Amino acid sequence: SHIYKKNHDLTKNRKGKTEQLLRVDDHDFTMRPAFGGPAIPVGVDVQVESLDSISEVDMDFTMTLYLRHYWKDERLSFPSTNNKSMTFDGRLVKKIWVPDVFFVHSKRSFIHDTTTDNIMLRVFPDGHVLYSMRITVTAMCNMDFSRFPLDSQTCSLELESYAYTDEDLMLYWKNGNESLKTDEKISLSQFLIQKFHTTSRLAFYSSTGWYNRLYINFTLHRHIFFFLLQTYFPATLMVMLSWVSFWIDRRAVPARVSLGITTVLTMSTIITGVNASMPRVSYIKAVDIYLWVSFVFVFLSVLEYAAVNYLTTVQERKEGKLREKFPCTCGIPHSKTIMLDGNYSESDANSLAGYTINQMVPEEEKQEKMVVHLTVSNESNSSKKRGLKGHMGLRIIQNTHAIDKYSRLIFPGTYIFFNLIYWSVFS
């Protein structure tokens, strides 16, 4: 037969009751340990479980962590033959003294309570205490968006005693930088977590004094690929699309106007979408520089066609006045004007056999337009068509204005130069 030896259950012995063993009722735990003496040292270590979110609009971050405190309270010492510690849940915490650490610049925080309060208290026979909590905290992070979205942000979670100054409580990192541990699986969609580290310093309040403050610092570097696809690449395409109008016939008014208006409205939509997801800061961001310069390029392409259209109208008026000023004096009663688009070959010119060329345009206007008056000759020629009578004027107008020709080079060259400067400065 097997004989099972049962361990002695201390809960069945009234003298072994926890509160009697720790002598909770024999001391005033509303006062800190060694009250009236030197400051009690309280060591802290933290294990970061997750970084839940980073909000640019609210300028805050949410973190879930395990916060542990270490101190010695001789009032909780108890006799033990095996030198083993005793572990309790959150119910004993309300009856003893614990450090009043809070999160500076915290917006919201709570201790997890599923399925019970996530609090652990471990007491050692010599009075050393380990106090652990699982907390989710949302704290403020002062972000600088002057280089957004090519920016890096440094945020910090600050811990401090609320009531006890440095004369009563000395808060410190238990193992220096080793006091902060992070889960290797921590990742964020928009950021790359570069570094976690700890610091500490004294904080002064004019009304209450100096306090020990601990910092959990971490650096975040933003992923740029998302913004390249959603912002930079569409904006660049809109600018390039606006350049297409430089290759469209200047007389195609509906095509060039509709293309310019479409690109301007699309750039406005892109700018509005980016600013909707950002805080309303009073300074210029890097993405604002790129988008607004792109918007200016698109807008200038619309103004470019307005200038071309206006100069074309002025040119046609001058030519009309010129024809009235220099009437045909060749003695031929009939005249006719033919307008070509400028795309004619030598064979087309040869087909105008029987015409006598008479240049009626002053020499200084040859670079702006091509006006040719061809008069029909009554003389017979084997290579000319017979029976042609009257006078016919043929006007050939170039379909491309000089401004369009220069814009095809100036606009792309300037935009490429801007991109080289922009990415060299902000990347």
Coordinates of C-alpha atoms in Angstrom, one line a residue:
S1 CA 0.0 0.0 0.0
H2 CA 1.1 3.5 -0.8
I3 CA 1.2 6.1 2.0
Y4 CA 0.6 9.6 0.8
K5 CA 2.1 12.3 3.0
K6 CA 0.1 15.5 2.9
N7 CA 1.7 18.8 3.3
H8 CA 0.6 20.9 6.3
D9 CA -2.0 23.4 5.2
L10 CA -1.4 26.7 6.9
T11 CA -4.9 27.9 6.1
K12 CA -6.3 25.4 8.6
N13 CA -4.2 26.7 11.4
R14 CA -5.6 29.9 12.9
K15 CA -2.2 31.0 14.1
G16 CA -0.9 30.7 10.6
K17 CA -3.4 33.2 9.2
T18 CA -1.7 35.5 6.7
E19 CA -2.5 38.7 8.4
Q20 CA -1.3 37.3 11.7
L21 CA 1.8 35.9 10.2
L22 CA 2.7 39.2 8.6
R23 CA 1.4 41.2 11.6
V24 CA -0.6 43.5 9.4
D25 CA -2.8 44.6 12.3
D26 CA 0.2 45.4 14.5
H27 CA 1.6 48.2 12.4
D28 CA 0.4 51.5 10.8
F29 CA 0.9 50.9 7.1
T30 CA -0.4 54.3 6.2
M31 CA 3.2 55.5 6.8
R32 CA 6.2 54.5 4.7
P33 CA 8.8 52.1 6.0
A34 CA 11.4 53.6 8.3
F35 CA 9.3 56.8 8.6
G36 CA 11.4 59.7 10.0
G37 CA 14.6 58.1 8.7
P38 CA 16.4 58.3 5.4
A39 CA 14.6 57.9 2.1
I40 CA 13.5 54.4 1.4
P41 CA 15.0 53.0 -1.9
V42 CA 12.4 51.6 -4.3
G43 CA 13.8 49.8 -7.3
V44 CA 11.8 49.6 -10.6
D45 CA 11.9 47.4 -13.6
V46 CA 9.6 47.2 -16.6
Q47 CA 8.8 44.7 -19.2
V48 CA 7.1 46.2 -22.3
E49 CA 4.5 43.8 -23.6
S50 CA 3.3 45.8 -26.6
L51 CA 3.1 49.2 -28.2
D52 CA -0.6 49.2 -29.2
S53 CA -0.8 52.4 -31.2
I54 CA 0.8 55.7 -32.2
S55 CA -1.5 58.6 -32.9
E56 CA -0.2 61.6 -34.8
V57 CA -3.5 63.5 -34.5
D58 CA -3.7 63.2 -30.7
M59 CA 0.1 63.1 -30.3
D60 CA 0.1 60.2 -27.9
F61 CA 1.0 56.5 -27.7
T62 CA -0.5 53.5 -26.0
M63 CA 1.7 50.9 -24.2
T64 CA 1.0 47.7 -22.3
L65 CA 3.6 46.8 -19.7
Y66 CA 4.5 44.9 -16.6
L67 CA 5.5 47.4 -13.8
R68 CA 7.4 45.9 -10.9
H69 CA 8.6 47.6 -7.6
Y70 CA 11.2 46.3 -5.2
W71 CA 11.6 47.6 -1.6
K72 CA 12.1 46.4 1.9
D73 CA 9.6 46.7 4.7
E74 CA 10.7 45.1 7.9
R75 CA 7.2 45.2 9.3
L76 CA 6.3 42.4 6.8
S77 CA 9.2 40.1 7.8
F78 CA 8.1 36.7 9.1
P79 CA 9.8 33.6 10.5
S80 CA 10.4 30.8 8.0
T81 CA 12.3 27.6 8.3
N82 CA 12.8 27.1 4.5
N83 CA 13.3 30.8 3.6
K84 CA 10.6 30.7 1.0
S85 CA 8.5 33.7 0.0
M86 CA 4.8 34.0 0.1
T87 CA 2.8 35.2 -2.9
F88 CA -0.5 37.1 -2.7
D89 CA -3.0 38.7 -5.0
G90 CA -4.3 42.2 -5.0
R91 CA -6.5 41.8 -1.9
L92 CA -3.5 42.2 0.5
V93 CA -2.2 45.3 -1.4
K94 CA -5.0 47.4 0.1
K95 CA -3.8 46.6 3.7
I96 CA -0.1 47.4 3.4
W97 CA 2.1 50.3 2.2
V98 CA 3.0 50.3 -1.5
P99 CA 4.8 53.0 -3.5
D100 CA 2.5 55.6 -5.0
V101 CA 4.0 55.7 -8.5
F102 CA 2.1 57.3 -11.2
F103 CA 2.6 58.1 -14.9
V104 CA 3.5 61.7 -15.7
H105 CA 1.7 63.2 -18.7
S106 CA -0.7 60.2 -18.8
K107 CA -4.0 60.6 -20.5
R108 CA -5.6 57.3 -19.7
S109 CA -4.4 54.2 -17.8
F110 CA -5.8 51.1 -16.1
I111 CA -4.8 47.9 -14.4
H112 CA -6.1 44.8 -16.2
D113 CA -8.8 43.0 -14.3
T114 CA -9.6 40.0 -16.3
T115 CA -10.3 37.6 -14.9
T116 CA -9.1 39.2 -11.6
D117 CA -7.0 42.2 -10.9
N118 CA -3.6 41.6 -12.6
I119 CA -1.6 42.3 -9.4
M120 CA 0.9 40.2 -7.7
L121 CA 2.6 40.7 -4.3
R122 CA 5.5 38.6 -3.2
V123 CA 6.9 38.9 0.4
F124 CA 10.2 37.4 1.5
P125 CA 11.0 36.4 5.1
D126 CA 13.4 39.3 5.6
G127 CA 10.8 41.8 4.6
H128 CA 11.8 42.3 0.9
V129 CA 8.7 42.9 -1.3
L130 CA 8.0 42.5 -5.0
Y131 CA 5.0 44.3 -6.3
S132 CA 4.0 43.7 -9.9
M133 CA 1.1 45.0 -12.0
R134 CA 0.0 44.7 -15.7
I135 CA -1.0 48.2 -16.9
T136 CA -2.1 49.8 -20.2
V137 CA -1.3 53.5 -20.3
T138 CA -1.9 56.1 -23.0
A139 CA 0.6 59.0 -22.6
M140 CA 1.4 62.2 -24.4
C141 CA 4.3 62.3 -26.8
N142 CA 5.5 65.7 -28.2
M143 CA 6.0 65.0 -31.9
D144 CA 7.8 67.2 -34.4
F145 CA 6.3 66.8 -37.9
S146 CA 8.6 69.3 -39.7
R147 CA 10.1 66.3 -41.6
F148 CA 7.0 64.2 -41.9
P149 CA 6.8 61.6 -43.4
L150 CA 10.6 61.3 -43.4
D151 CA 10.7 61.8 -39.6
S152 CA 11.8 60.0 -36.5
Q153 CA 10.0 60.5 -33.2
T154 CA 11.3 60.0 -29.7
C155 CA 8.7 59.3 -27.0
S156 CA 9.0 58.7 -23.3
L157 CA 6.9 57.2 -20.5
E158 CA 7.7 58.9 -17.2
L159 CA 7.3 57.4 -13.7
E160 CA 7.3 59.4 -10.5
S161 CA 6.0 59.2 -6.9
Y162 CA 3.1 61.4 -6.4
A163 CA 3.4 62.2 -2.7
Y164 CA 6.9 61.4 -1.6
T165 CA 9.8 63.7 -2.4
D166 CA 13.4 62.5 -2.8
E167 CA 13.8 63.0 1.0
D168 CA 11.2 60.2 1.6
L169 CA 11.4 57.9 -1.4
M170 CA 14.3 57.3 -3.7
L171 CA 13.0 55.9 -7.0
Y172 CA 15.7 54.2 -9.2
W173 CA 16.1 51.7 -12.0
K174 CA 16.9 48.4 -10.3
N175 CA 19.4 47.2 -12.9
G176 CA 20.1 50.2 -15.0
N177 CA 19.4 49.7 -18.7
E178 CA 18.8 46.0 -18.0
S179 CA 15.8 47.1 -16.0
L180 CA 13.9 47.6 -19.3
K181 CA 13.0 44.5 -21.3
T182 CA 10.9 44.3 -24.4
D183 CA 9.1 41.6 -26.3
E184 CA 10.9 40.7 -29.5
K185 CA 7.5 40.5 -31.4
I186 CA 6.7 44.2 -30.9
S187 CA 6.0 45.9 -34.2
L188 CA 4.1 48.7 -35.6
S189 CA 2.5 49.2 -39.1
Q190 CA 4.0 52.7 -39.8
F191 CA 7.0 52.7 -37.5
L192 CA 10.3 50.8 -37.0
I193 CA 11.2 50.7 -33.3
Q194 CA 14.9 51.6 -33.2
K195 CA 15.9 51.7 -29.6
F196 CA 14.5 51.4 -26.0
H197 CA 16.6 52.9 -23.1
T198 CA 16.1 54.2 -19.6
T199 CA 17.1 57.5 -18.0
S200 CA 16.4 59.2 -14.7
R201 CA 16.6 62.7 -13.2
L202 CA 15.1 65.0 -10.6
A203 CA 11.9 66.9 -11.3
F204 CA 11.2 70.1 -9.4
Y205 CA 7.8 71.5 -8.4
S206 CA 7.7 74.9 -6.9
S207 CA 5.0 74.0 -4.3
T208 CA 6.1 70.6 -3.2
G209 CA 9.9 70.1 -3.9
W210 CA 12.1 67.6 -5.8
Y211 CA 11.0 64.2 -7.0
N212 CA 12.8 61.3 -8.6
R213 CA 11.6 60.7 -12.1
L214 CA 12.2 57.6 -14.3
Y215 CA 12.0 57.7 -18.1
I216 CA 11.3 54.9 -20.6
N217 CA 12.6 56.3 -23.9
F218 CA 12.1 54.8 -27.3
T219 CA 12.8 56.0 -30.8
L220 CA 10.5 55.4 -33.8
H221 CA 11.4 55.7 -37.4
R222 CA 8.6 56.0 -39.9
H223 CA 8.2 53.7 -42.9
I224 CA 8.3 55.8 -46.0
F225 CA 7.0 53.2 -48.5
F226 CA 3.4 53.7 -47.7
F227 CA 3.6 57.4 -48.3
L228 CA 5.5 56.9 -51.5
L229 CA 2.6 54.8 -52.9
Q230 CA -0.2 57.0 -51.5
T231 CA 1.1 60.5 -51.7
Y232 CA 4.4 61.1 -53.6
F233 CA 3.9 58.8 -56.5
P234 CA 0.3 60.1 -57.4
A235 CA 1.4 63.7 -57.0
T236 CA 4.3 63.1 -59.4
L237 CA 2.1 61.5 -61.9
M238 CA -0.3 64.4 -61.8
V239 CA 2.5 66.9 -62.5
M240 CA 3.7 64.7 -65.4
L241 CA 0.1 64.5 -66.7
S242 CA -0.1 68.3 -66.8
W243 CA 2.9 68.4 -69.1
V244 CA 0.9 66.4 -71.8
S245 CA -0.9 69.6 -72.7
F246 CA 2.4 71.1 -74.1
W247 CA 2.2 68.5 -76.9
I248 CA -1.5 69.1 -77.7
D249 CA -2.4 71.5 -80.6
R250 CA -2.9 75.0 -79.1
R251 CA -6.2 75.3 -81.0
A252 CA -7.6 72.3 -79.1
V253 CA -9.0 74.5 -76.4
P254 CA -11.4 71.9 -74.7
A255 CA -8.7 69.3 -74.5
R256 CA -6.0 71.5 -72.9
V257 CA -8.4 73.3 -70.5
S258 CA -10.1 70.1 -69.3
L259 CA -6.7 68.4 -68.7
G260 CA -5.4 71.3 -66.7
I261 CA -8.5 71.6 -64.5
T262 CA -8.5 67.9 -63.9
T263 CA -4.9 67.8 -62.7
V264 CA -5.5 70.9 -60.4
L265 CA -8.5 69.3 -58.8
T266 CA -6.7 66.0 -58.3
M267 CA -3.8 67.7 -56.6
S268 CA -6.2 69.5 -54.3
T269 CA -7.8 66.2 -53.3
I270 CA -4.4 64.7 -52.5
I271 CA -3.4 67.7 -50.3
T272 CA -6.8 67.5 -48.5
G273 CA -6.5 63.8 -47.8
V274 CA -3.0 64.1 -46.3
N275 CA -3.9 67.0 -44.0
A276 CA -7.1 65.2 -42.8
S277 CA -5.0 62.6 -41.1
M278 CA -2.5 65.0 -39.5
P279 CA -2.7 67.4 -36.5
R280 CA -3.3 71.1 -37.4
V281 CA 0.2 72.3 -36.7
S282 CA 1.4 75.8 -37.3
Y283 CA 4.5 75.0 -39.2
I284 CA 5.2 73.5 -42.7
K285 CA 5.8 69.8 -43.0
A286 CA 8.1 68.1 -45.5
V287 CA 5.1 66.6 -47.3
D288 CA 3.5 70.0 -47.6
I289 CA 6.5 71.4 -49.4
Y290 CA 6.4 68.6 -52.0
L291 CA 2.7 68.7 -52.5
W292 CA 2.4 72.4 -52.8
V293 CA 5.3 72.7 -55.2
S294 CA 3.7 70.0 -57.3
F295 CA 0.4 71.9 -57.1
V296 CA 2.2 75.1 -58.3
F297 CA 3.7 73.2 -61.3
V298 CA 0.2 71.9 -62.3
F299 CA -1.3 75.4 -61.8
L300 CA 1.5 77.0 -63.9
S301 CA 0.8 74.5 -66.8
V302 CA -2.8 75.9 -66.8
L303 CA -1.5 79.5 -66.9
E304 CA 1.0 78.5 -69.6
Y305 CA -1.9 77.6 -71.9
A306 CA -3.7 80.8 -71.0
A307 CA -0.7 82.7 -72.2
V308 CA -0.4 80.7 -75.4
N309 CA -4.1 81.2 -76.2
Y310 CA -3.9 84.9 -75.5
L311 CA -0.8 85.4 -77.7
T312 CA -2.4 83.3 -80.5
T313 CA -5.5 85.6 -80.4
V314 CA -3.3 88.7 -80.5
Q315 CA -1.3 87.2 -83.4
E316 CA -4.4 86.5 -85.5
R317 CA -5.7 90.0 -85.0
K318 CA -2.4 91.5 -86.2
E319 CA -2.5 89.3 -89.3
G320 CA -6.1 90.4 -90.0
K321 CA -5.0 94.0 -89.9
L322 CA -2.0 93.2 -92.0
R323 CA -4.2 91.7 -94.8
E324 CA -6.4 94.8 -94.7
K325 CA -3.4 97.1 -94.9
F326 CA -1.7 95.3 -97.9
P327 CA -4.5 94.3 -100.3
C328 CA -3.7 92.1 -103.3
T329 CA -2.2 94.2 -106.2
C330 CA -1.4 91.4 -108.6
G331 CA -4.4 92.2 -110.9
I332 CA -6.1 88.9 -110.3
P333 CA -9.7 89.4 -109.3
H334 CA -10.2 86.4 -107.1
S335 CA -8.4 85.5 -104.0
K336 CA -8.8 82.7 -101.4
T337 CA -7.0 81.9 -98.1
I338 CA -6.2 78.3 -97.2
M339 CA -5.1 77.4 -93.7
L340 CA -2.8 74.4 -93.1
D341 CA -1.6 72.9 -89.9
G342 CA 2.0 73.2 -90.8
N343 CA 2.5 69.5 -91.3
Y344 CA 3.0 69.4 -95.1
S345 CA 5.5 67.6 -97.3
E346 CA 7.5 68.7 -100.3
S347 CA 5.1 66.8 -102.5
D348 CA 2.2 68.9 -101.1
A349 CA 4.2 72.0 -102.0
N350 CA 4.8 70.8 -105.5
S351 CA 1.1 70.2 -106.0
L352 CA 0.6 73.9 -105.7
A353 CA 2.0 74.2 -109.3
G354 CA 0.9 77.3 -111.1
Y355 CA 1.2 79.6 -108.1
T356 CA 3.5 82.6 -107.8
I357 CA 4.8 83.1 -104.3
N358 CA 4.6 86.7 -103.0
Q359 CA 5.7 87.2 -99.3
M360 CA 3.6 89.9 -97.8
V361 CA 4.9 89.7 -94.2
P362 CA 7.5 92.0 -92.8
E363 CA 10.9 90.4 -92.1
E364 CA 10.7 90.9 -88.3
E365 CA 7.6 88.7 -88.1
K366 CA 8.9 85.7 -89.9
Q367 CA 9.9 83.9 -86.6
E368 CA 6.4 84.2 -85.2
K369 CA 4.3 83.0 -88.1
M370 CA 4.4 81.8 -91.6
V371 CA 2.2 83.7 -94.0
V372 CA 2.5 82.8 -97.7
H373 CA 0.4 84.3 -100.5
L374 CA 0.3 82.2 -103.6
T375 CA -1.2 83.8 -106.7
V376 CA -2.5 81.9 -109.7
S377 CA -0.7 82.5 -113.0
N378 CA -2.6 82.5 -116.3
E379 CA 0.5 81.5 -118.2
S380 CA 0.5 78.0 -119.8
N381 CA 3.1 75.6 -118.5
S382 CA 3.4 71.9 -119.2
S383 CA 3.9 71.1 -115.5
K384 CA 1.0 73.4 -114.4
K385 CA -2.6 72.8 -114.4
R386 CA -4.5 74.7 -117.1
G387 CA -7.7 76.5 -116.6
L388 CA -6.9 77.8 -113.1
K389 CA -8.3 81.3 -112.8
G390 CA -8.5 83.9 -110.0
H391 CA -6.3 84.5 -107.0
M392 CA -5.8 82.1 -104.1
G393 CA -4.0 83.0 -100.8
L394 CA -2.6 80.2 -98.8
R395 CA -1.9 80.7 -95.1
I396 CA 0.1 78.2 -93.2
I397 CA 0.1 78.5 -89.4
Q398 CA 2.4 76.5 -87.1
N399 CA 0.4 74.3 -84.7
T400 CA 3.0 74.8 -81.9
H401 CA 3.7 78.1 -80.1
A402 CA 7.2 79.0 -79.0
I403 CA 6.1 79.0 -75.4
D404 CA 5.0 75.3 -75.7
K405 CA 8.4 74.4 -77.1
Y406 CA 10.3 76.0 -74.2
S407 CA 7.8 74.6 -71.6
R408 CA 8.5 71.0 -72.8
L409 CA 12.1 71.5 -71.5
I410 CA 11.7 74.0 -68.7
F411 CA 8.9 72.3 -66.7
P412 CA 10.4 68.8 -66.6
G413 CA 13.9 70.1 -66.0
T414 CA 12.9 72.3 -63.1
Y415 CA 10.8 69.6 -61.5
I416 CA 13.6 67.1 -61.6
F417 CA 16.0 69.6 -60.1
F418 CA 13.4 70.2 -57.3
N419 CA 13.2 66.5 -56.6
L420 CA 17.0 66.2 -56.4
I421 CA 17.2 68.9 -53.8
Y422 CA 14.1 67.7 -51.8
W423 CA 15.2 64.1 -51.4
S424 CA 18.8 65.1 -50.7
V425 CA 17.7 67.4 -47.9
F426 CA 15.0 65.3 -46.2
S427 CA 16.1 61.7 -46.8

